[in-house]
Short mmCIF file of C-alpha atoms in Angstrom, two decimals:
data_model
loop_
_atom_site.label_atom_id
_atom_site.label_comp_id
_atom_site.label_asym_id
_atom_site.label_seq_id
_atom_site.Cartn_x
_atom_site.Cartn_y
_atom_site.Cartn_z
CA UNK A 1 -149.94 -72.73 87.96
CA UNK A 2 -150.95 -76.24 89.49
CA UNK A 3 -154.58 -76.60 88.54
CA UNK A 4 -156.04 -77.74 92.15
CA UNK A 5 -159.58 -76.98 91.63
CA UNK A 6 -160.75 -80.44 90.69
CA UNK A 7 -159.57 -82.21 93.93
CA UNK A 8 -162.99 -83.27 95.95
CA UNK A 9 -161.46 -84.87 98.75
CA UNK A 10 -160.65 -81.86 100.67
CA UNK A 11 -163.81 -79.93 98.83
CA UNK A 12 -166.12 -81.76 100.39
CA UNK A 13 -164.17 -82.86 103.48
CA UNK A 14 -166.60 -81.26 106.18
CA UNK A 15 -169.50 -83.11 104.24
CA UNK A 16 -171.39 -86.41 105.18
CA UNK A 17 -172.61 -89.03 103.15
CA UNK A 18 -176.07 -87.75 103.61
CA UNK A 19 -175.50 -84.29 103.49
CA UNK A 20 -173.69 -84.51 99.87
CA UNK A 21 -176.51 -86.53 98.49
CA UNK A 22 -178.67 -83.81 100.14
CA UNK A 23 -176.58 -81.46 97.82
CA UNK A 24 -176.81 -83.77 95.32
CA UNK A 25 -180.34 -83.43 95.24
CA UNK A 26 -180.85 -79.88 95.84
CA UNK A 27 -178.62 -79.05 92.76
CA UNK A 28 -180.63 -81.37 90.66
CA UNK A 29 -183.52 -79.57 91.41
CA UNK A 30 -181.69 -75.99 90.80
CA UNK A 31 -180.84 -76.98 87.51
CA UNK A 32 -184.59 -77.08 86.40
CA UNK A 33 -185.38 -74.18 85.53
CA UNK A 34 -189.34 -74.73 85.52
CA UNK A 35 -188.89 -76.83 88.89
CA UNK A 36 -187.13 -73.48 90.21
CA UNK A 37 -190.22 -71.46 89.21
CA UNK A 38 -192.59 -73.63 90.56
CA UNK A 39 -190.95 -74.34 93.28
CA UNK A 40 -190.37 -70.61 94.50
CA UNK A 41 -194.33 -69.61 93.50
CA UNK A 42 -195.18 -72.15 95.99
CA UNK A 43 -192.59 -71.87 99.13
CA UNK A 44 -193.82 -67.92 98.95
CA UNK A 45 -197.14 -69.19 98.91
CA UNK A 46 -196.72 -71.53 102.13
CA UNK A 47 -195.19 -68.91 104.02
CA UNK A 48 -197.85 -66.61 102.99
CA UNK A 49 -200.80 -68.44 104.70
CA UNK A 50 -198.63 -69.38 107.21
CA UNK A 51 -198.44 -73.38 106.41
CA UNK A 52 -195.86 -75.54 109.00
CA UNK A 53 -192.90 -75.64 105.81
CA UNK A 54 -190.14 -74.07 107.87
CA UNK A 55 -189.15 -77.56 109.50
CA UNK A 56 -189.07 -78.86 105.29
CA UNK A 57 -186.92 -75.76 104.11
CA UNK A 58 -184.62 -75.50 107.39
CA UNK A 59 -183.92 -79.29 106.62
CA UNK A 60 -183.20 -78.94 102.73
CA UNK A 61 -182.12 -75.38 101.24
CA UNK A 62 -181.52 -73.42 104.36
CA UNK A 63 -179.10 -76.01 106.03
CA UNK A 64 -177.09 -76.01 102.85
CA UNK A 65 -177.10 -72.30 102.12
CA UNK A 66 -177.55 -70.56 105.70
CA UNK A 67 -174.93 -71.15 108.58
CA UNK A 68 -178.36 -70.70 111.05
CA UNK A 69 -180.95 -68.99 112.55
CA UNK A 70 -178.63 -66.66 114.92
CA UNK A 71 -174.82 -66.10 114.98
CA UNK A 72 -174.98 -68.63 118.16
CA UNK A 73 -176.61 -71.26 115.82
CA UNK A 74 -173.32 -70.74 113.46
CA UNK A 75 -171.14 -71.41 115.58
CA UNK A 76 -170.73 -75.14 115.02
CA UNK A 77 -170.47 -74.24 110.81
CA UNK A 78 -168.04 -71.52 112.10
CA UNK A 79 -165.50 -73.80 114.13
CA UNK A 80 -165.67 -76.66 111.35
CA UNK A 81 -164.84 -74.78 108.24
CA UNK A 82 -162.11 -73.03 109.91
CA UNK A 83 -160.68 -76.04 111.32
CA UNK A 84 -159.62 -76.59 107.65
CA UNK A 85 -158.46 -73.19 107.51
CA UNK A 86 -162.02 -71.47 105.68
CA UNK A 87 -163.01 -68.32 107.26
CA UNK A 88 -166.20 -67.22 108.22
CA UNK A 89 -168.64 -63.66 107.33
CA UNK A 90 -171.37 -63.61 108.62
CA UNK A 91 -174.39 -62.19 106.84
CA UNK A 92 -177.37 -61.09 108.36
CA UNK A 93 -179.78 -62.06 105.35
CA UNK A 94 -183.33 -60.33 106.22
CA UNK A 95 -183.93 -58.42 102.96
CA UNK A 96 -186.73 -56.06 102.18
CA UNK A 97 -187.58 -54.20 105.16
CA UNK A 98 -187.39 -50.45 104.60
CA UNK A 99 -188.46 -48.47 107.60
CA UNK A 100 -186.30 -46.67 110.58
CA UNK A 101 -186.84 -49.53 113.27
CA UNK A 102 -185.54 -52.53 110.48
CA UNK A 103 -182.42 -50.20 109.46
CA UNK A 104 -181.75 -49.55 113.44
CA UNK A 105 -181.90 -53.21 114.24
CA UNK A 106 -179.91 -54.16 110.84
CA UNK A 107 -177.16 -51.74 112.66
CA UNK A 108 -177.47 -53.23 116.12
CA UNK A 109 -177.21 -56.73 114.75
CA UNK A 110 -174.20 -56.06 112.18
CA UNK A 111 -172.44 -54.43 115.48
CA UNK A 112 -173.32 -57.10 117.97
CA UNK A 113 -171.70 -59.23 115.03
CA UNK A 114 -168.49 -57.44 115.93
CA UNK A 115 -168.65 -58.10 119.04
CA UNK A 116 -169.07 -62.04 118.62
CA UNK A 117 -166.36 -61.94 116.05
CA UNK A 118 -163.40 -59.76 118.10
CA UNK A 119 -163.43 -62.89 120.28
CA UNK A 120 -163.22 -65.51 116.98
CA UNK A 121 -160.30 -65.94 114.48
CA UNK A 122 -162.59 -67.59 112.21
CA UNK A 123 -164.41 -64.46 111.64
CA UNK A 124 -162.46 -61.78 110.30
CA UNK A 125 -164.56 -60.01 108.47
CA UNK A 126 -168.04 -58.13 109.35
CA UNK A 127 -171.08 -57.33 106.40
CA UNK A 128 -173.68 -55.05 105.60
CA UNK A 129 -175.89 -53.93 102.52
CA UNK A 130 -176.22 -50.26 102.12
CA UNK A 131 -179.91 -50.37 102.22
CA UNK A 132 -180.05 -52.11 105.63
CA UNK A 133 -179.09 -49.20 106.72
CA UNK A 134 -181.09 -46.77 104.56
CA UNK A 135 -184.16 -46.16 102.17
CA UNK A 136 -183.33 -46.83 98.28
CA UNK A 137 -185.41 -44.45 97.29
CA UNK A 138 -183.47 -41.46 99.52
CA UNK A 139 -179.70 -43.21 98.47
CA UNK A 140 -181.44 -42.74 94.49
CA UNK A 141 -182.52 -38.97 95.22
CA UNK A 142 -179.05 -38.19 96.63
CA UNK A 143 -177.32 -39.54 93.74
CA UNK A 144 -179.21 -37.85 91.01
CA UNK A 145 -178.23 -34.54 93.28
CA UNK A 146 -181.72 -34.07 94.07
CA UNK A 147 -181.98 -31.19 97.04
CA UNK A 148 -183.90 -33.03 100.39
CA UNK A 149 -186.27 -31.94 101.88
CA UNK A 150 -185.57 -31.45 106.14
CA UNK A 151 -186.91 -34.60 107.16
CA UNK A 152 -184.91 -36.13 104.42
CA UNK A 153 -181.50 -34.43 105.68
CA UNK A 154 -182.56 -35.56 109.08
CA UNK A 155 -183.14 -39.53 107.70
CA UNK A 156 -179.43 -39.56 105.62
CA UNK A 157 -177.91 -38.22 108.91
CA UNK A 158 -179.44 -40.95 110.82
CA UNK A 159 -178.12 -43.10 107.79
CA UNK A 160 -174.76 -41.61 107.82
CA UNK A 161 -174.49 -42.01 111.85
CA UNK A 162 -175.40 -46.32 111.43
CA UNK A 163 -172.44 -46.54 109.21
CA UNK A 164 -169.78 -44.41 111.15
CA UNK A 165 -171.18 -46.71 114.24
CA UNK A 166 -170.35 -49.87 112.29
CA UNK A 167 -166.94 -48.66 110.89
CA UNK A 168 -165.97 -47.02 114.39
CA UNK A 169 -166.22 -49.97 116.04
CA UNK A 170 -164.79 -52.41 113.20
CA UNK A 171 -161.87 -50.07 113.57
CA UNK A 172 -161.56 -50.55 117.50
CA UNK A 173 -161.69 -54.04 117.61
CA UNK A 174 -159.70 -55.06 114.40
CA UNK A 175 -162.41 -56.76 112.49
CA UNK A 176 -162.87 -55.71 108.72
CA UNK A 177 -166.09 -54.79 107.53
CA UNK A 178 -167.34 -55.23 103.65
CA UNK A 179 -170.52 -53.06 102.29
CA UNK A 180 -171.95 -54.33 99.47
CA UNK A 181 -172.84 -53.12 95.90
CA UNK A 182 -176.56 -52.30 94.76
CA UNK A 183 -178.40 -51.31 92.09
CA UNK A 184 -176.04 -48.56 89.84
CA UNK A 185 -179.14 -45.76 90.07
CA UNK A 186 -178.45 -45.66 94.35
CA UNK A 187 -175.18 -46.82 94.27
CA UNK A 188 -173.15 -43.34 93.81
CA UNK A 189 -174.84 -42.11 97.11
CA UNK A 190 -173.57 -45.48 98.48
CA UNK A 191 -170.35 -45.00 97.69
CA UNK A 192 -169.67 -41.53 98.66
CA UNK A 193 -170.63 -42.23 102.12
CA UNK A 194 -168.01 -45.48 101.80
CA UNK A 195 -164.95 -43.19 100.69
CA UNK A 196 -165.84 -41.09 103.12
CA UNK A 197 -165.19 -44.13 105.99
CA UNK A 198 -162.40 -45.07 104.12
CA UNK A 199 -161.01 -41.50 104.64
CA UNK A 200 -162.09 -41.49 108.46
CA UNK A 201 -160.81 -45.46 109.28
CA UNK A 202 -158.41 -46.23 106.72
CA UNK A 203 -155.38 -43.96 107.84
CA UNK A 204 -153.24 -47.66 108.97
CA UNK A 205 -154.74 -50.15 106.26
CA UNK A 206 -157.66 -51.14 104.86
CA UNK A 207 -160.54 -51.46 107.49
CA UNK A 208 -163.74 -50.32 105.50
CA UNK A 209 -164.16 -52.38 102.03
CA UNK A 210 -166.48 -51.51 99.33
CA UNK A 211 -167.79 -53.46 96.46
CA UNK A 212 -166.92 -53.13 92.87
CA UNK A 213 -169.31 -54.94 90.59
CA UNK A 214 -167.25 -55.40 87.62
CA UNK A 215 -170.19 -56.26 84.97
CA UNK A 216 -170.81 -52.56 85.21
CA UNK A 217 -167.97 -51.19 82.14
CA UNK A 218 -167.57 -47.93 84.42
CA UNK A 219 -166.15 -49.29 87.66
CA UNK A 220 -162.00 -49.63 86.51
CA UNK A 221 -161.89 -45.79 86.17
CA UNK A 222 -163.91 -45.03 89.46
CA UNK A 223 -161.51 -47.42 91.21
CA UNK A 224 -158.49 -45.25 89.47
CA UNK A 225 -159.93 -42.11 90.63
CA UNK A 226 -160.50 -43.61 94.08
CA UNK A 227 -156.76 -44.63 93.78
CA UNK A 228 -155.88 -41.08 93.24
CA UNK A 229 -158.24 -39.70 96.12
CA UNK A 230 -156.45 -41.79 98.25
CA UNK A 231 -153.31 -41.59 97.40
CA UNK A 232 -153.81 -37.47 97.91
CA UNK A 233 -155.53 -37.53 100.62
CA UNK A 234 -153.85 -40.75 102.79
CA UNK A 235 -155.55 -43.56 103.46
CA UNK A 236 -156.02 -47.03 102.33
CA UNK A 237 -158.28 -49.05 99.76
CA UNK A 238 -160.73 -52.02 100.55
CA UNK A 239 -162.49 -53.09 97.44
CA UNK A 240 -164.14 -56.70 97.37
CA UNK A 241 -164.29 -57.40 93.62
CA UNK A 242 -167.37 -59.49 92.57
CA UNK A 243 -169.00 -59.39 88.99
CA UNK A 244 -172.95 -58.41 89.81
CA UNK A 245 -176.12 -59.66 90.88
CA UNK A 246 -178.39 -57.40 89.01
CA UNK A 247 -177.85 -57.71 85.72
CA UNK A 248 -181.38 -58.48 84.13
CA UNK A 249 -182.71 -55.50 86.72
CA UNK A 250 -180.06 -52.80 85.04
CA UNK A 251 -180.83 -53.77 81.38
CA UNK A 252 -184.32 -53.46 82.02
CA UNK A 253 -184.42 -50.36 83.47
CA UNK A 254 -181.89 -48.96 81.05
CA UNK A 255 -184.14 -50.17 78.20
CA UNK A 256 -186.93 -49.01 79.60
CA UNK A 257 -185.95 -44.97 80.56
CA UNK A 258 -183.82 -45.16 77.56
CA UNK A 259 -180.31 -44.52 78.49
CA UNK A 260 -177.15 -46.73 77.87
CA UNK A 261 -176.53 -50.22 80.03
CA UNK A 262 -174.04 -50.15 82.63
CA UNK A 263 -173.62 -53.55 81.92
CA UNK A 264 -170.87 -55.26 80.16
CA UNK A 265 -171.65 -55.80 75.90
CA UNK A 266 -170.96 -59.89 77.14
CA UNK A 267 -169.61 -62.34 79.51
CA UNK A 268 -166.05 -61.82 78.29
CA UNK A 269 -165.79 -58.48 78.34
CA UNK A 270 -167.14 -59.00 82.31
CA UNK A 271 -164.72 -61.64 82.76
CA UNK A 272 -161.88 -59.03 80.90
CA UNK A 273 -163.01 -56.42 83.25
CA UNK A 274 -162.72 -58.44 86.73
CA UNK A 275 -159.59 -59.55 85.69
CA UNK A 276 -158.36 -56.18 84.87
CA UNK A 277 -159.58 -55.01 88.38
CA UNK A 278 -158.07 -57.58 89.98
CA UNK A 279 -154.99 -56.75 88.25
CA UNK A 280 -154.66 -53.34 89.16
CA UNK A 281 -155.06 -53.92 92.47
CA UNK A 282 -152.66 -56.04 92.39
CA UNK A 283 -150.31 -53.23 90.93
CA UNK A 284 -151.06 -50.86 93.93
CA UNK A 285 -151.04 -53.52 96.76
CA UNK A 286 -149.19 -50.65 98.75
CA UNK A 287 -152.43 -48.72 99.25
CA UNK A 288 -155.06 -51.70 98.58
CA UNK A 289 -156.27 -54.73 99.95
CA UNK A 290 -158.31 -57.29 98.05
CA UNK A 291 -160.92 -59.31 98.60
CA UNK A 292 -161.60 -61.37 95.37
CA UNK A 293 -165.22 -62.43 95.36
CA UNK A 294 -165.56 -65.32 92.71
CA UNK A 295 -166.63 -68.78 91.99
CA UNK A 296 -164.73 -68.41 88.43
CA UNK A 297 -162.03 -71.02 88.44
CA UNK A 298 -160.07 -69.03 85.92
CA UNK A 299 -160.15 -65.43 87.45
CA UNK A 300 -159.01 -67.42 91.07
CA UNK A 301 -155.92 -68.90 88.91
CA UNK A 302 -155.15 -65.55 87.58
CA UNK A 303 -155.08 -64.01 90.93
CA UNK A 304 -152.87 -67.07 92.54
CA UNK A 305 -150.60 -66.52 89.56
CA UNK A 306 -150.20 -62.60 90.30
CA UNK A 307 -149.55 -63.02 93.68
CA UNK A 308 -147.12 -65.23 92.65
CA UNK A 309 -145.18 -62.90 90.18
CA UNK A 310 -145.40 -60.14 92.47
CA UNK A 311 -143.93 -62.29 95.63
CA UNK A 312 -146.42 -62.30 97.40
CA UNK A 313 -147.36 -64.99 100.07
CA UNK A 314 -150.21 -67.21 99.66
CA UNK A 315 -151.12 -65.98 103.76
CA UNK A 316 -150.91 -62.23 102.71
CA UNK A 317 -153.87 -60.52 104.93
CA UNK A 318 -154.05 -58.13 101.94
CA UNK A 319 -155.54 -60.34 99.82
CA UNK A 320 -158.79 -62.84 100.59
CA UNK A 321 -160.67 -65.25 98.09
CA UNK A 322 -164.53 -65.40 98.80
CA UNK A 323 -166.91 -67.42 98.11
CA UNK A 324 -170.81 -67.99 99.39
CA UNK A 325 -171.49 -71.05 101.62
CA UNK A 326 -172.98 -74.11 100.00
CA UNK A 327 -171.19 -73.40 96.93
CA UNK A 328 -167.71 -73.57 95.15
CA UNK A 329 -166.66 -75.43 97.90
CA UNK A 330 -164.02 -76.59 95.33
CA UNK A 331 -162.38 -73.43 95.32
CA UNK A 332 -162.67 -72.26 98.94
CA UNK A 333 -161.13 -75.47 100.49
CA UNK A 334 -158.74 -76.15 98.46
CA UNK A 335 -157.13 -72.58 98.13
CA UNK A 336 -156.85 -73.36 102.00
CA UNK A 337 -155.24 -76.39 102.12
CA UNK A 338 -152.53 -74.57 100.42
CA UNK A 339 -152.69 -71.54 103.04
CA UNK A 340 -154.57 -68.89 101.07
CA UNK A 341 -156.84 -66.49 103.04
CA UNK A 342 -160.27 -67.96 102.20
CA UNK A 343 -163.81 -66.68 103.59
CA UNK A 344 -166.97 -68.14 103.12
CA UNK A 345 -170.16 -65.95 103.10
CA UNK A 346 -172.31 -67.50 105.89
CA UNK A 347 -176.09 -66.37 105.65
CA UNK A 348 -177.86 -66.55 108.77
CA UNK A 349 -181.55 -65.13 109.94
CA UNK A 350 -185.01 -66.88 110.69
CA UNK A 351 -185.87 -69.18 108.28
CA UNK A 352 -188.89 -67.52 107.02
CA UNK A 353 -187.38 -63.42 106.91
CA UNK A 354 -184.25 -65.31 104.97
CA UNK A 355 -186.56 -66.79 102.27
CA UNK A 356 -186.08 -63.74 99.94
CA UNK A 357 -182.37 -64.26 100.08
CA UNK A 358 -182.62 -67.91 99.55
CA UNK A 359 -185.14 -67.72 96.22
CA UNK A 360 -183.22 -65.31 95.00
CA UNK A 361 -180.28 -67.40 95.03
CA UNK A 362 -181.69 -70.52 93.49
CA UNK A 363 -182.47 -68.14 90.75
CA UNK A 364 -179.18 -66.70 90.42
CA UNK A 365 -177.96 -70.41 90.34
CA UNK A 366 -180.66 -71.26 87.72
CA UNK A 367 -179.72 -67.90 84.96
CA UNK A 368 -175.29 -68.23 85.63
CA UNK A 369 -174.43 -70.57 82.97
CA UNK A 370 -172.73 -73.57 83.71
CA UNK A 371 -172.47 -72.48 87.59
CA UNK A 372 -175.15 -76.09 88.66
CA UNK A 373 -173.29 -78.06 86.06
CA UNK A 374 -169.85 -77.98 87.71
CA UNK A 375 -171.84 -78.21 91.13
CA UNK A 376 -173.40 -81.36 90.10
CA UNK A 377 -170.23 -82.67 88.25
CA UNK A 378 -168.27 -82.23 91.42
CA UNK A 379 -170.38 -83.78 93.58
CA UNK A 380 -171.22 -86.80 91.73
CA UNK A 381 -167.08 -86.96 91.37
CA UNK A 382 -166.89 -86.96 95.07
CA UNK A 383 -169.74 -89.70 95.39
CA UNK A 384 -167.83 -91.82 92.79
CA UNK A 385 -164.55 -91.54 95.30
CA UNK A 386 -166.63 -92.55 98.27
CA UNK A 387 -167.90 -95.38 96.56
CA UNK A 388 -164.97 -96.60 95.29
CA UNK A 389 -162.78 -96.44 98.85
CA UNK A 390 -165.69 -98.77 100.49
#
């Protein structure tokens, strides 16, 4: 397999010469791991007392993780990327609000997303988080097969009813809609509710996608058993395969109530376990459809190499590569160039409700090894080229 990942030309087509040194800088920062402290204890700070920061972070971070403030605002991110063939999901990123008004508007905006998108190409795919539609602590209770009390029943009903809106209408108007993965002690509840829209919407192909996070060492047999519920029972597979966000949260809390980690014994044996999920996927395309979730070079080879040996085409709307904006740009645009399907995730929100989302991931950036090194390397590559052509 042609290695193509270290081309920068096309990786950082879309960017200008101020807006990579912009990245430049913002990486630099990232890497510092005190700086990244700091720097967070202070931004939540500002925003607490209300300073005038949002016109500092909307020009710095935001811009280069966040598509905008509303999908409208997108739009020109949106129509660039997928001029060079990148794909667009947009993802409403307003995190921590846990009460019946948030989780109705969280609904209303992931289906007015629908709407926006049944018009657009470039955005194929629609997104929501389980608990933007629910409380954790009542997708937890249902998982550990705790009985609810009435106004409980009443509240999972109203939670069961925003999903079945979202997939319904994903369903109508063609557009394919991801949920994402949580914490393991909720996410059972989670996804019951998902194979159960999989088993209403999926009777043509995959419309309703869940989220395996493959650091957990129990995931590859629920996927088989999902395999065999749906191969009994009719209906199609959407898994997006990603390798967790919550791994410090799950050891701790495993440590601390004293039961086994979900969590991979090491990297490898995460990086084993993607690949194996990726691979039997792969097996079963009949009933599945993938969307691969990475910014691991390797596990994006491996997949380009199965589709290969299986004969499949590089445009096969089975099977999508994903990345987050503002990073692995190396990956996304260059899998495109050569006619993959390629989707970026595109944050969008006010600046100051999308802060949460944005210091978590300069923290994620900060703790995955070697993830702001090849960031960096890349871009100071692609500097080097621009200096050398003028």
């Amino acid at each position: 397999m042609e290695k193509i990942f270290a081309g920068t030309r096309s990786a950082f087509s879309l960017k200008s010469d101020r807006e990579l040194e912009r990245a430049y800088l913002l990486f630099r920062m990232i890497q510092n791991r005190t700086l990244v402290k700091v720097g967070t204890a202070l931004t939540k700070t500002a925003l607490r007392l209300h300073l005038p920061v949002e016109g500092l972070i909307r020009a710095t971070v935001f811009d280069h993780f966040c598509g905008g403030t509303t999908e409208e605002d997108c739009l020109p991110v949106v129509h660039a990327m997928y001029g060079k063939g990148v794909s667009s999901v947009l993802d409403y990123s307003v995190e921590g609000k846990e009460d019946e008004a948030h989780f109705d508007d969280a609904m209303h905006i992931t289906l007015k997303i629908i709407d926006f998108a049944k018009e657009l190409p470039a955005i194929p795919f629609a997104v929501f988080k389980p608990t933007g539609f629910g409380r954790f602590e009542l997708y937890e209770k249902i998982g550990e097969g705790k009985p609810l009390s009435d106004a409980e029943k009443i509240e999972w009903d109203r939670v069961v009813a925003r999903f079945d809106a979202v997939c319904a209408k994903s369903a109508q108007n063609g557009i394919e809609v991801l949920i994402d993965a949580e914490e393991s002690w909720m996410q059972d509840a989670a996804d019951e509710l998902v194979e159960q829209m999989m088993q209403k919407y999926n009777r043509e192909k995959a419309v309703v996608f869940n989220t395996l996070q493959l650091y957990r060492h129990d995931r590859i047999d629920y996927l088989k058993k999902l395999h065999e519920r749906a191969s009994r029972e009719g209906f199609y597979i959407g898994m997006k395969l990603v390798r967790g966000a919550y791994m410090e949260k799950e050891n701790d809390r495993a440590t601390a109530k004293g039961y086994p980690t979900p969590i991979c014994a090491s990297k490898q044996a995460t990086d084993e376990n993607y690949d194996a999920g990726v691979a039997y996927m792969m097996q079963h395309l009949d009933r599945m459809a993938i969307f691969a979730g990475t910014h691991n070079e390797e596990s994006s080879y491996k997949l380009m190499e199965l589709m290969q040996a299986h004969g499949v085409p590089n445009g096969d709307r089975r099977i999508w590569f994903g990345q987050l904006y503002g990073m692995s740009d190396n990956i996304s645009f260059n899998l495109a160039e050569r006619g993959y399907n390629v989707a970026k995730y595109l944050p969008f929100g006010p600046v100051r409700e999308v802060m949460p989302y944005l210091i978590r991931r300069a923290e994620e950036n900060t703790s995955v090894e070697g993830q702001t090194s090849r960031e960096l390397f890349l871009i100071q590559k692609e500097r080097a080229r621009r200096k050398g052509e003028n």
